[in-house]
mmCIF file of C-alpha atoms and ligand atoms in Angstrom:
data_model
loop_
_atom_site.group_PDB
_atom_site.id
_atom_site.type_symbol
_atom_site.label_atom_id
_atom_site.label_comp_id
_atom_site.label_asym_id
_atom_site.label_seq_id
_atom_site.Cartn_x
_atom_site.Cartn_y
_atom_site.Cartn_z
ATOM 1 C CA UNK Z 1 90.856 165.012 57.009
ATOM 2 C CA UNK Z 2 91.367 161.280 57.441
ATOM 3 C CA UNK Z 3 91.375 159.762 54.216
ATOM 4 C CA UNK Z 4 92.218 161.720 50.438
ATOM 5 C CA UNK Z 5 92.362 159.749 47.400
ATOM 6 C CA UNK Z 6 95.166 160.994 45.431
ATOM 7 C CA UNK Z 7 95.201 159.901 42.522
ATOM 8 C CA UNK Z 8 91.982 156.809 40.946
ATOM 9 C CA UNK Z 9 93.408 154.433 38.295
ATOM 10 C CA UNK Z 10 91.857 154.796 34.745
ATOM 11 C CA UNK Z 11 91.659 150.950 33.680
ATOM 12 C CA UNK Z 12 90.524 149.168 37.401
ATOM 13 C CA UNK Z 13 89.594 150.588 40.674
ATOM 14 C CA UNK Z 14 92.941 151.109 42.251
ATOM 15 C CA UNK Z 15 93.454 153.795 43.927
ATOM 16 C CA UNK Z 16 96.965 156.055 45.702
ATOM 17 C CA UNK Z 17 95.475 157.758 49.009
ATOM 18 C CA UNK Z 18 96.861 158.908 52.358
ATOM 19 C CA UNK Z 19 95.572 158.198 55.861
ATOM 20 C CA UNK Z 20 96.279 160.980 58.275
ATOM 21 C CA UNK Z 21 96.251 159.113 61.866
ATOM 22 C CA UNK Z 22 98.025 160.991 64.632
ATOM 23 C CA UNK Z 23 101.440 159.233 64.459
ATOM 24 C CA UNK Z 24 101.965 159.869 60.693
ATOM 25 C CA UNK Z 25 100.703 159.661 57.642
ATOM 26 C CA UNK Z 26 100.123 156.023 56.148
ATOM 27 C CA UNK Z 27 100.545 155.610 52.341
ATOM 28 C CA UNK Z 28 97.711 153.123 50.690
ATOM 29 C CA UNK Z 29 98.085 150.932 49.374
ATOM 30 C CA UNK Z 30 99.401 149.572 52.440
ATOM 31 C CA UNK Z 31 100.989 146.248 53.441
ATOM 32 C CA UNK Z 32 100.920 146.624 57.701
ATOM 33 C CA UNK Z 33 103.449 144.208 59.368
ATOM 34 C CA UNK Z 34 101.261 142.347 62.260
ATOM 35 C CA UNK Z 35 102.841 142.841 65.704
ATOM 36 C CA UNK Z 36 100.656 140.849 67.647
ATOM 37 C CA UNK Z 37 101.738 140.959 71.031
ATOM 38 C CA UNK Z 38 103.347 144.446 71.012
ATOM 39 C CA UNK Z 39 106.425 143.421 68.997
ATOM 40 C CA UNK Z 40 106.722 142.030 65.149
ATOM 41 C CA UNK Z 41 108.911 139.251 66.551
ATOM 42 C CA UNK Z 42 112.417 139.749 65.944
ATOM 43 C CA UNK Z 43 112.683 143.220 64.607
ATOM 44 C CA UNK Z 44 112.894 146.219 67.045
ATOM 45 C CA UNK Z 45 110.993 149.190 65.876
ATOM 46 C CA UNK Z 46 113.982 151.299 63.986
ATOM 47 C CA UNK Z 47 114.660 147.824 61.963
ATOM 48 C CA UNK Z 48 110.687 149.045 61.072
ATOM 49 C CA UNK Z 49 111.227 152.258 60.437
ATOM 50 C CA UNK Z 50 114.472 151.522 57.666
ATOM 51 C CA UNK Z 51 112.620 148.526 56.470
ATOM 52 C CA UNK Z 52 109.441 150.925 54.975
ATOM 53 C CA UNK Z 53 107.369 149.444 57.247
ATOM 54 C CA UNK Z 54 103.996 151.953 57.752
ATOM 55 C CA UNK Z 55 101.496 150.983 60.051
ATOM 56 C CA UNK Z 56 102.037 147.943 62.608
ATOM 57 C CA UNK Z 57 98.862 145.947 64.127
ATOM 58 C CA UNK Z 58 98.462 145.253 67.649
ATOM 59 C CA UNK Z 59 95.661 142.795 68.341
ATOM 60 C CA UNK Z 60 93.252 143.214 71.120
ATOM 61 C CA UNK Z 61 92.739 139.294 72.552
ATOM 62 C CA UNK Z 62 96.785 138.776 72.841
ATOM 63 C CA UNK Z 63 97.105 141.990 74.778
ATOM 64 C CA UNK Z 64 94.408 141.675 76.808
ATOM 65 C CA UNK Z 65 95.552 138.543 78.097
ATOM 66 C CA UNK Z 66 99.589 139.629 78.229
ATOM 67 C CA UNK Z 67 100.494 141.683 79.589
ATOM 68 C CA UNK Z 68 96.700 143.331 80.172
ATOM 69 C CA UNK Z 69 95.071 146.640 80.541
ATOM 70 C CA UNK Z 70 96.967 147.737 83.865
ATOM 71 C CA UNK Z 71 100.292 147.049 82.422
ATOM 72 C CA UNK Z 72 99.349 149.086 78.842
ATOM 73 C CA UNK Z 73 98.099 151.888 80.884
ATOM 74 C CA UNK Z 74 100.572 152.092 83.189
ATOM 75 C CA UNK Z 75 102.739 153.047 79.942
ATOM 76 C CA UNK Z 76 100.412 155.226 78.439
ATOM 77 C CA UNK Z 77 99.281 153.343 75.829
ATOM 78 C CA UNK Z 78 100.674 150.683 72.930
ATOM 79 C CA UNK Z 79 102.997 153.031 71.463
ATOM 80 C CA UNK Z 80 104.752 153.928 74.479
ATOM 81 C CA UNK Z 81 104.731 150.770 75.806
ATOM 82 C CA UNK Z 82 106.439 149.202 72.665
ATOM 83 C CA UNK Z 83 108.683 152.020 71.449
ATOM 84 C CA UNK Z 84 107.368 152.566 68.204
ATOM 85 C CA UNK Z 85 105.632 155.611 67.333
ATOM 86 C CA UNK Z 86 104.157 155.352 64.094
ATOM 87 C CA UNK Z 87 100.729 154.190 63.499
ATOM 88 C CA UNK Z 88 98.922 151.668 65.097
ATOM 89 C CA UNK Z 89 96.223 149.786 63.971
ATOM 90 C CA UNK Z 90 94.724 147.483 66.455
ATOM 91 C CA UNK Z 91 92.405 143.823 65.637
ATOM 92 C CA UNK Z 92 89.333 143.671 68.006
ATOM 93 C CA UNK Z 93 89.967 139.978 69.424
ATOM 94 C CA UNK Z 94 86.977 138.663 67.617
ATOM 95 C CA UNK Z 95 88.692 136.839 65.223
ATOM 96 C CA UNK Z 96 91.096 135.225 67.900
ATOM 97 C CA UNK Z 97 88.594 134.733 70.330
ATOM 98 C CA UNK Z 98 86.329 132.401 68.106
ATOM 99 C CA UNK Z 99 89.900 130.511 66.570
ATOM 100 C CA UNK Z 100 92.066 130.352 69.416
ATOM 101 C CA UNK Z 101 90.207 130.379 73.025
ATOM 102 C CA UNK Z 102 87.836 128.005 74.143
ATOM 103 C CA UNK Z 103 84.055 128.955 73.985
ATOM 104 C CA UNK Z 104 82.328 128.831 76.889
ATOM 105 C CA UNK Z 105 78.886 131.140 76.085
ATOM 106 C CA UNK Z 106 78.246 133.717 73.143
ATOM 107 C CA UNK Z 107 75.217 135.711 74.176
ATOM 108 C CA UNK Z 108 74.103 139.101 72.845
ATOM 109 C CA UNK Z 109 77.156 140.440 74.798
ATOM 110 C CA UNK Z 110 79.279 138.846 73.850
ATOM 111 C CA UNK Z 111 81.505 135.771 74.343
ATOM 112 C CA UNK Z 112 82.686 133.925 77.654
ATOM 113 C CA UNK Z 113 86.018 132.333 77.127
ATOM 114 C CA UNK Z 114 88.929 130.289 78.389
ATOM 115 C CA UNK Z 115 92.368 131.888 77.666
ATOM 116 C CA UNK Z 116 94.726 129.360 75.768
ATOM 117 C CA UNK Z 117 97.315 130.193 77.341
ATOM 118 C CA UNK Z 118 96.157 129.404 81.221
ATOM 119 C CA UNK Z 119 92.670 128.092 81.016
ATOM 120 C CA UNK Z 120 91.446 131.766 83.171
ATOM 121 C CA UNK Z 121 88.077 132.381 82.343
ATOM 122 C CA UNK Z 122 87.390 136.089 80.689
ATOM 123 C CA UNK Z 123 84.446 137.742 78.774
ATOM 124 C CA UNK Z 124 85.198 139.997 75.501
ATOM 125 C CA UNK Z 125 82.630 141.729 73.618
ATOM 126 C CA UNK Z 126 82.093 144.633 71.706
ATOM 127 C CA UNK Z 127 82.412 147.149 74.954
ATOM 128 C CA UNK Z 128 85.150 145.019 76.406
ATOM 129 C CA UNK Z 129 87.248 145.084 73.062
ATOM 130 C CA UNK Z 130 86.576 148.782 72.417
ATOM 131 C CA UNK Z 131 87.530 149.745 76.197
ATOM 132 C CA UNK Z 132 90.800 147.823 75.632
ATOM 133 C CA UNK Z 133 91.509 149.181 72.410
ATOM 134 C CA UNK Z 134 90.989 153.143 73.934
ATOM 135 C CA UNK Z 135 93.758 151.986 76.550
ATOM 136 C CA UNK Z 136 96.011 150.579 74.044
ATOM 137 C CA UNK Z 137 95.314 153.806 72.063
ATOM 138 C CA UNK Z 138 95.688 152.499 68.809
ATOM 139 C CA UNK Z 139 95.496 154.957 65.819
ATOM 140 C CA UNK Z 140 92.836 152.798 64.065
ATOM 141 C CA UNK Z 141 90.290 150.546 66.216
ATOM 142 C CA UNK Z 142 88.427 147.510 65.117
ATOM 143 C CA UNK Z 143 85.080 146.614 65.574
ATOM 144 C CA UNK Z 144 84.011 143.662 67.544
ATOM 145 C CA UNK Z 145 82.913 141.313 64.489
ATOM 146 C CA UNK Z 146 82.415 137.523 64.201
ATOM 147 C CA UNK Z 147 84.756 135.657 61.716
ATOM 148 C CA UNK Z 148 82.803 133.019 60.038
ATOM 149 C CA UNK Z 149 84.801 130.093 59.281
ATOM 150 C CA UNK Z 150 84.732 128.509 55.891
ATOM 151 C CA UNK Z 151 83.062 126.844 54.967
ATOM 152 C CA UNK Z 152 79.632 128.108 56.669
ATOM 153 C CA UNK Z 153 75.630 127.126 56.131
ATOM 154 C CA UNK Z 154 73.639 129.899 54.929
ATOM 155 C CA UNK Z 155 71.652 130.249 58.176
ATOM 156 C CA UNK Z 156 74.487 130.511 60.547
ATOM 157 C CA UNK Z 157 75.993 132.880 58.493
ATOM 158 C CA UNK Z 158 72.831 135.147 58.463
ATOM 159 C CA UNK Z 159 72.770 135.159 62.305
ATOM 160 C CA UNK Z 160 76.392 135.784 62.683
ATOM 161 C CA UNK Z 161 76.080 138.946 60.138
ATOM 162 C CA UNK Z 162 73.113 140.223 62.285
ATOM 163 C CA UNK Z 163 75.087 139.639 65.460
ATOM 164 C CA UNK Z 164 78.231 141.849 63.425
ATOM 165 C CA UNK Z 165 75.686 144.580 62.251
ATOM 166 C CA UNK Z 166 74.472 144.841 65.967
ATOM 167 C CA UNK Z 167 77.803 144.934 67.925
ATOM 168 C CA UNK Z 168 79.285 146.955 65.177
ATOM 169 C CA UNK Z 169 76.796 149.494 66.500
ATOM 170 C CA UNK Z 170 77.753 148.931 69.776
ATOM 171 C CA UNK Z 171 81.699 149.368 69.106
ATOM 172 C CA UNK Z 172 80.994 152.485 67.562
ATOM 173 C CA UNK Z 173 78.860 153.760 70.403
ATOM 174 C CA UNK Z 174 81.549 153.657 72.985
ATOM 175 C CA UNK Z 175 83.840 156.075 74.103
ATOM 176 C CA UNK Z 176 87.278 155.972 72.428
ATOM 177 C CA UNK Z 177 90.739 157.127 72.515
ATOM 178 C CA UNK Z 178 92.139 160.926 71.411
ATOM 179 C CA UNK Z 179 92.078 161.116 67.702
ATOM 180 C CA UNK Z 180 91.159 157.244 67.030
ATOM 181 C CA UNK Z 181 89.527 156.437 64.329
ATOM 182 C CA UNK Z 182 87.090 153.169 64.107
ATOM 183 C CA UNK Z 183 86.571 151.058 60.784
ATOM 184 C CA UNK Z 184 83.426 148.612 60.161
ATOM 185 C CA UNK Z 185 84.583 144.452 59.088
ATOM 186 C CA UNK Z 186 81.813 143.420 56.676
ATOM 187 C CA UNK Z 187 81.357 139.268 57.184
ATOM 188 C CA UNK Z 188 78.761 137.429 54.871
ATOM 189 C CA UNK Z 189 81.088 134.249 54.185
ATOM 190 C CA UNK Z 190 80.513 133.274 50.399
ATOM 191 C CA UNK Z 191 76.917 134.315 50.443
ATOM 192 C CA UNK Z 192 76.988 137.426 48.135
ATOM 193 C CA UNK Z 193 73.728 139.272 49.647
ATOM 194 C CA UNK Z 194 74.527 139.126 52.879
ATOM 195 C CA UNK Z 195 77.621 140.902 52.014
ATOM 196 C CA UNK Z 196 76.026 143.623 50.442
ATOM 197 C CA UNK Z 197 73.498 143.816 53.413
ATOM 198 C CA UNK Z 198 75.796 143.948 55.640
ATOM 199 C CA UNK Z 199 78.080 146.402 53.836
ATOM 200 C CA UNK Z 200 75.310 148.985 53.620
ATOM 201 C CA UNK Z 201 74.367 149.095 57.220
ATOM 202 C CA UNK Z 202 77.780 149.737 57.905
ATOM 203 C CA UNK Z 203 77.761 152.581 55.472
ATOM 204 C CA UNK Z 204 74.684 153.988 56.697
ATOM 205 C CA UNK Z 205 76.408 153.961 60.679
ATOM 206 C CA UNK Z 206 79.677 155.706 59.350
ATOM 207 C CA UNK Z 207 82.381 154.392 60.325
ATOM 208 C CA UNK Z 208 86.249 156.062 59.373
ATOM 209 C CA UNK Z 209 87.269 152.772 57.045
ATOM 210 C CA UNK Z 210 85.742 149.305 56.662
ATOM 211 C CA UNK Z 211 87.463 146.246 56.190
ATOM 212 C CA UNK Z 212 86.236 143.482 54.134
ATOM 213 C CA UNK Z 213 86.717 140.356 56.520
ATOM 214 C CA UNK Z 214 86.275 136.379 56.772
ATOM 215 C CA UNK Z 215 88.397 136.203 53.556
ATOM 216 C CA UNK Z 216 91.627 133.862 53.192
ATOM 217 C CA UNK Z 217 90.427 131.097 56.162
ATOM 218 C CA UNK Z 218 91.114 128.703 53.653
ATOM 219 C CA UNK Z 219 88.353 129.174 50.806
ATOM 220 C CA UNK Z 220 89.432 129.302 47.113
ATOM 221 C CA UNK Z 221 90.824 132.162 45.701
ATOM 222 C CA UNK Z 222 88.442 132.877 43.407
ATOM 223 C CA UNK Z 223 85.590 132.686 46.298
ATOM 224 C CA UNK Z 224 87.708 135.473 48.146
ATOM 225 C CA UNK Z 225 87.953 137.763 45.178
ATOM 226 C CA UNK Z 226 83.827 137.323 44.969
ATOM 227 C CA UNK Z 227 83.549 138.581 48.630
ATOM 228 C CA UNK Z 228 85.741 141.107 47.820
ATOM 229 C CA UNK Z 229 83.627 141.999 44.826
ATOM 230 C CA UNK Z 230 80.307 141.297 46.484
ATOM 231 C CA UNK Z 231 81.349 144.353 49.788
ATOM 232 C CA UNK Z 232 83.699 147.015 48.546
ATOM 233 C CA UNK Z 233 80.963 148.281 45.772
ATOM 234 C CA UNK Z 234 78.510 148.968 49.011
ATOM 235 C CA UNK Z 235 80.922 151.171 50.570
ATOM 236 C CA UNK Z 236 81.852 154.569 50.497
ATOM 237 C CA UNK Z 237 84.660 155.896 48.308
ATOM 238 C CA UNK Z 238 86.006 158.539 50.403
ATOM 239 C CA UNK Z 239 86.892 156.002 53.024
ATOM 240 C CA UNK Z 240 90.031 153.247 52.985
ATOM 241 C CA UNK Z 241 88.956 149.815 52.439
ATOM 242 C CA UNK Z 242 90.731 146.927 54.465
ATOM 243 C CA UNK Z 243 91.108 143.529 53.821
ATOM 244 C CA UNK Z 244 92.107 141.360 57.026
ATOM 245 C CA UNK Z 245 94.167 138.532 57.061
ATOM 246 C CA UNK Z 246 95.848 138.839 53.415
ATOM 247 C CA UNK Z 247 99.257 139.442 52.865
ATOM 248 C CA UNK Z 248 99.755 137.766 49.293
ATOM 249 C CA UNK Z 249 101.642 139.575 46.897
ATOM 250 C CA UNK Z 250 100.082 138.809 43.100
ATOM 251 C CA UNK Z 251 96.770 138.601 45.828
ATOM 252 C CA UNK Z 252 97.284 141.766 47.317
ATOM 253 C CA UNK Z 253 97.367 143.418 43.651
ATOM 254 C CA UNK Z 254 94.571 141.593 42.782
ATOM 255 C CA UNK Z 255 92.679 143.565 45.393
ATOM 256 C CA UNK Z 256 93.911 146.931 44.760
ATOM 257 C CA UNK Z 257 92.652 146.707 41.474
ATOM 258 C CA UNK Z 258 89.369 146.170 43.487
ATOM 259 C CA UNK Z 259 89.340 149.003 45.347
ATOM 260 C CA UNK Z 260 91.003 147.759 48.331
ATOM 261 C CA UNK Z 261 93.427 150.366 50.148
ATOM 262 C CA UNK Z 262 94.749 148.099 53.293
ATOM 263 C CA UNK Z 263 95.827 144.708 54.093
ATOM 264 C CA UNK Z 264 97.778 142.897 56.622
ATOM 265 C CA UNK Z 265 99.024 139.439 57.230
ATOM 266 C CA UNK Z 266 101.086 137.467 59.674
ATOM 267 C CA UNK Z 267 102.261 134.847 57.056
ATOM 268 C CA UNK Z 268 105.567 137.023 56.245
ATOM 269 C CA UNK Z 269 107.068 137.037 59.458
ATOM 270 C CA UNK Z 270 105.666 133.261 60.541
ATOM 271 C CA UNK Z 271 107.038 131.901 57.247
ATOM 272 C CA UNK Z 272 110.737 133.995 57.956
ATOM 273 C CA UNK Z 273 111.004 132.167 61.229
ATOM 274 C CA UNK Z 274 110.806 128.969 59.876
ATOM 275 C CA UNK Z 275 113.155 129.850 57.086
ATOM 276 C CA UNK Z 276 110.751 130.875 54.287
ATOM 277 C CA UNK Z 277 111.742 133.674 51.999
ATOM 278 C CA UNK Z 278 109.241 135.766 50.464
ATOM 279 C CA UNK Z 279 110.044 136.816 47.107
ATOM 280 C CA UNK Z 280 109.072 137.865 43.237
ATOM 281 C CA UNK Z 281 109.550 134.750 42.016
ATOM 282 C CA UNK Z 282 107.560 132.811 44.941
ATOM 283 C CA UNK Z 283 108.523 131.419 48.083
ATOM 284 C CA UNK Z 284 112.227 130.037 48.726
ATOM 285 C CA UNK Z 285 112.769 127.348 51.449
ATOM 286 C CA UNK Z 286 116.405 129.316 52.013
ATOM 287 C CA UNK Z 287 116.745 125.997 55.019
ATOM 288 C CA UNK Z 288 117.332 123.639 52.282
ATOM 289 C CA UNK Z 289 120.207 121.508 51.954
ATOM 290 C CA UNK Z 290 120.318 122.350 48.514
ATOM 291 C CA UNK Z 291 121.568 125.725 49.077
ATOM 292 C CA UNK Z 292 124.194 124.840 51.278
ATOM 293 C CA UNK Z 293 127.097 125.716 48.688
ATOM 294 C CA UNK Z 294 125.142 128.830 47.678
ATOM 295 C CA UNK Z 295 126.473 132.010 47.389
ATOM 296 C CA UNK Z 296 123.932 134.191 45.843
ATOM 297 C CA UNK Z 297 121.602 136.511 48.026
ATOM 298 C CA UNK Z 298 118.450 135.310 49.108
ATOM 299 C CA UNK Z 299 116.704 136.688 46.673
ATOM 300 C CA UNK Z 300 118.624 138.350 43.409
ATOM 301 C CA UNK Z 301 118.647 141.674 43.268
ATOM 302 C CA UNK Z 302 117.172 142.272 46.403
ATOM 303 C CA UNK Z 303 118.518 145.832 48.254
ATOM 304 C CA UNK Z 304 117.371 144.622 52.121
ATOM 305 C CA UNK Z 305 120.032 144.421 54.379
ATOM 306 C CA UNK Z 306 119.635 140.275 54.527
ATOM 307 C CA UNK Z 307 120.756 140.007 50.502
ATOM 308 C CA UNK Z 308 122.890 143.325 50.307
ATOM 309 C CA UNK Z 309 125.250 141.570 53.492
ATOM 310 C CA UNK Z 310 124.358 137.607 53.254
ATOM 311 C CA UNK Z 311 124.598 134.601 51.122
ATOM 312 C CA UNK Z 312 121.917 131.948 50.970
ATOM 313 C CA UNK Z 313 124.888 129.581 52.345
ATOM 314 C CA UNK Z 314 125.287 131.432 54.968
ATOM 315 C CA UNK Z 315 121.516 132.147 56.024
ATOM 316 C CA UNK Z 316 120.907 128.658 55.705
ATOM 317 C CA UNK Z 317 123.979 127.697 57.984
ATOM 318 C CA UNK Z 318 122.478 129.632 60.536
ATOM 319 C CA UNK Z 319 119.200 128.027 60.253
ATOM 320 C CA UNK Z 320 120.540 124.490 60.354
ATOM 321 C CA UNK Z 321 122.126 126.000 63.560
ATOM 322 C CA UNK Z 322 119.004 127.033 65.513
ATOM 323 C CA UNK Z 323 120.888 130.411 65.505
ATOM 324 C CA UNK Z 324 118.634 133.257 66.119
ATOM 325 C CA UNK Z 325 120.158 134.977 63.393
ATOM 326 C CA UNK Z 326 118.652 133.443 60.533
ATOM 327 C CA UNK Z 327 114.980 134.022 61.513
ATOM 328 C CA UNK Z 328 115.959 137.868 62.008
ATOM 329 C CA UNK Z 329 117.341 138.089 58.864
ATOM 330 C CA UNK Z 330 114.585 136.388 56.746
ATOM 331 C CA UNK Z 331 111.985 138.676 58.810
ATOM 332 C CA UNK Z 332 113.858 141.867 57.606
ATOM 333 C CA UNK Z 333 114.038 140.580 54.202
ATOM 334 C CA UNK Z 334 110.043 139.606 54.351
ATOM 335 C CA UNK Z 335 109.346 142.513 55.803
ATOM 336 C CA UNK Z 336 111.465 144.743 53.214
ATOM 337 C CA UNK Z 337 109.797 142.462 50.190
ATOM 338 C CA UNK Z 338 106.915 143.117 51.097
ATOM 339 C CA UNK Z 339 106.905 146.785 52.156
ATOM 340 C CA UNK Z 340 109.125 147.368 48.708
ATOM 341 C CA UNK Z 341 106.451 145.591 46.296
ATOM 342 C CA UNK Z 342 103.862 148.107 47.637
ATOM 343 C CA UNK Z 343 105.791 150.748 47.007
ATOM 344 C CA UNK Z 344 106.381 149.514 43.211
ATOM 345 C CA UNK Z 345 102.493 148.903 43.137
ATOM 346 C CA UNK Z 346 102.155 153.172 44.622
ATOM 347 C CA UNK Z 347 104.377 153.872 41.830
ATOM 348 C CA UNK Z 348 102.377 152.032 39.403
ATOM 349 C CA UNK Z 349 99.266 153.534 39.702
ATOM 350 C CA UNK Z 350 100.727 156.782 40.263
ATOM 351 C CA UNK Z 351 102.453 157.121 36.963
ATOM 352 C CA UNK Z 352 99.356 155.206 35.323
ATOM 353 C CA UNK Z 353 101.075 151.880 34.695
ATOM 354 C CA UNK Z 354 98.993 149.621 37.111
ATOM 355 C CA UNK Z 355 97.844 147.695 34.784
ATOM 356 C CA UNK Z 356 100.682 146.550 33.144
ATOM 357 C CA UNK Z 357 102.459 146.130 36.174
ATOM 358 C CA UNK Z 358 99.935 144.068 37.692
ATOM 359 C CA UNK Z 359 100.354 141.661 34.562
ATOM 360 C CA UNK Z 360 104.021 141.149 34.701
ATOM 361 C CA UNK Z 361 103.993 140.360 38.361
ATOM 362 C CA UNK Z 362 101.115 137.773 37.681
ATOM 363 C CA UNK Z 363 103.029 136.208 35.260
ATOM 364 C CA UNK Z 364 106.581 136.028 37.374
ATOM 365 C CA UNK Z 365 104.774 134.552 40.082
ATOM 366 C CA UNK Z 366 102.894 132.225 37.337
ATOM 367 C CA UNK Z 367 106.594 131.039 35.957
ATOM 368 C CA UNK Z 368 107.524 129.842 39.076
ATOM 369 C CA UNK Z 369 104.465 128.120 40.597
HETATM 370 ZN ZN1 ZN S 1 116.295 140.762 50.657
#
């Protein structure tokens, strides 16, 4: 078994469900901490392990370009290479390699590409990105998909689903690492139909999980909730459902009472490093001046090691420092907030409360906005 549904929510579609992968068993709903490059910057993996943190995502592009296939083989795969051995869930590239590297061809292939780091020339596709994810040897692999920005004319966004449908096909076609799984990314943009479409070819090609992607690049909320609404009806129930790029906390819930199982976002640890607290309440700019005097936590009550240990004077100091302290202790207290509110959301729907809780955490976010 891969995925069991534990226990279904009687007012909304949440859902409590396992994942069986081969380094563990992942709890859903699921927050997964994004380790791009082989490492969530500035935590080592047993700072992971204590701060709850389940399943962390590699991504296919970055690797591929640093340190490369050799190198990751040479280890024996992501998890060896990087010291962690819990699961591993890794992006396909596709998303990176239409944002970050300069085009130089997209045929039926796939895409020809300048790096952005050094301006070498390399070609990723849906073979390419599946052959690099069987070295890394990720525990869940990603189709090769194409992230439609937003916003996005209706007939460039029914090409680009085709050209998803097709090398979705192809990704699941090729060989792949011991015990990986594969999920399906349905794409559509805003256009409800095309979602749907899309979603049920998926389906029909049956894939382990499916992720619900092309959601938070900058459209309204409300337009991501309707993509969210228009794909995860299409898909099977006895597999997880993943939404990419989303790592908002009153967002994330809004989700799970969707139907949605999985999310990840890189927001958490990017904000931390520039001295951004995550918290109930909202987001605390912990670097301000105003806090300088401060000797409260970072956030009240909090139990991660940042607020048990550490004032808000003193995390700030370092900050206004440039001392490398400060961004590792607002990543382990990012990292813990986030990790902990899924856990409260588990125990929500486990002892029937979602609901409820899902309303009270809407309306301390609303207080403070
Ligand atoms: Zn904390």
């Amino acid at each position: 078994m891969f995925f069991e549904v534990v226990k279904e929510d009687a007012r909304t579609k949440a859902r409590l469900g396992r994942i069986y992968t081969a380094h563990g068993i992942v709890e859903t709903p699921v927050f997964m901490d994004v380790g791009t490059l082989g490492t969530v910057k500035a935590l080592e993996p047993r700072d992971l392990s204590e701060l709850g943190a389940q399943v962390v995502l590699g991504n296919t592009y970055h690797l591929m370009l640093r340190p490369g296939a050799e190198v990751i083989a040479a280890a024996g795969g992501l998890h060896r290479f990087m010291g962690w051995n819990g699961p591993i869930l890794t992006d396909s590239g596709g998303f990176q390699v239409f944002s970050l590297a300069r085009m130089r061809r997209i045929t039926e292939d796939g895409c020809l590409f300048n790096s952005h780091i050094d301006g070498h020339e390399f070609f990723l596709g849906p073979k390419e990105s599946m052959a690099m994810q069987r070295v890394i040897g990720s525990d869940i692999a990603m189709v090769f998909d194409e992230c439609l920005p937003y916003p996005c004319g209706r007939e460039r966004a029914e090409k680009s689903v085709d050209q998803t449908i097709r090398w979705a096909q192809v990704s699941r076609d090729q060989p792949h690492a011991d015990g990986q799984r594969v999920f399906g990314i349905v794409q559509g943009g805003v256009y409800d139909d095309l979602r749907r479409r899309c979603a049920e070819e998926l389906a029909g090609m049956g894939f382990d999980g499916y992720a619900v992607g092309g959601v938070s690049v900058g459209e309204p909320e409300e337009r991501m909730y309707q993509a969210v609404d228009a794909s995860v009806p299409y898909l099977p129930t006895d597999r997880p459902r993943y939404v990419m790029g989303l790592g908002v906390m009153r967002q994330m819930a809004e989700c799970v009472a969707r139907g949605v199982d999985m999310f990840d976002c890189v927001i958490p640890t990017r904000i931390a490093r520039h001295g951004t607290a995550i918290t109930r309440r909202g987001n605390v700019a912990v670097k301000a001046a105003r806090w300088a005097f401060d000797q409260g936590p970072v956030e009240e009550g909090c139990e991660c090691y940042c607020c048990r240990n550490f004032t808000r004077s003193y995390v700030r100091h370092l900050f206004a420092c440039g001392e490398i302290l400060g961004l590792r202790l607002l990543t382990i207290h990012n990292v813990w907030a986030l990790n902990r509110f899924m856990k409260e959301m588990r125990a929500a729907i486990g002892g029937g409360t979602f609901s409820e809780w899902k309303e009270q955490t809407r309306k301390e976010t609303e207080e403070n906005e």
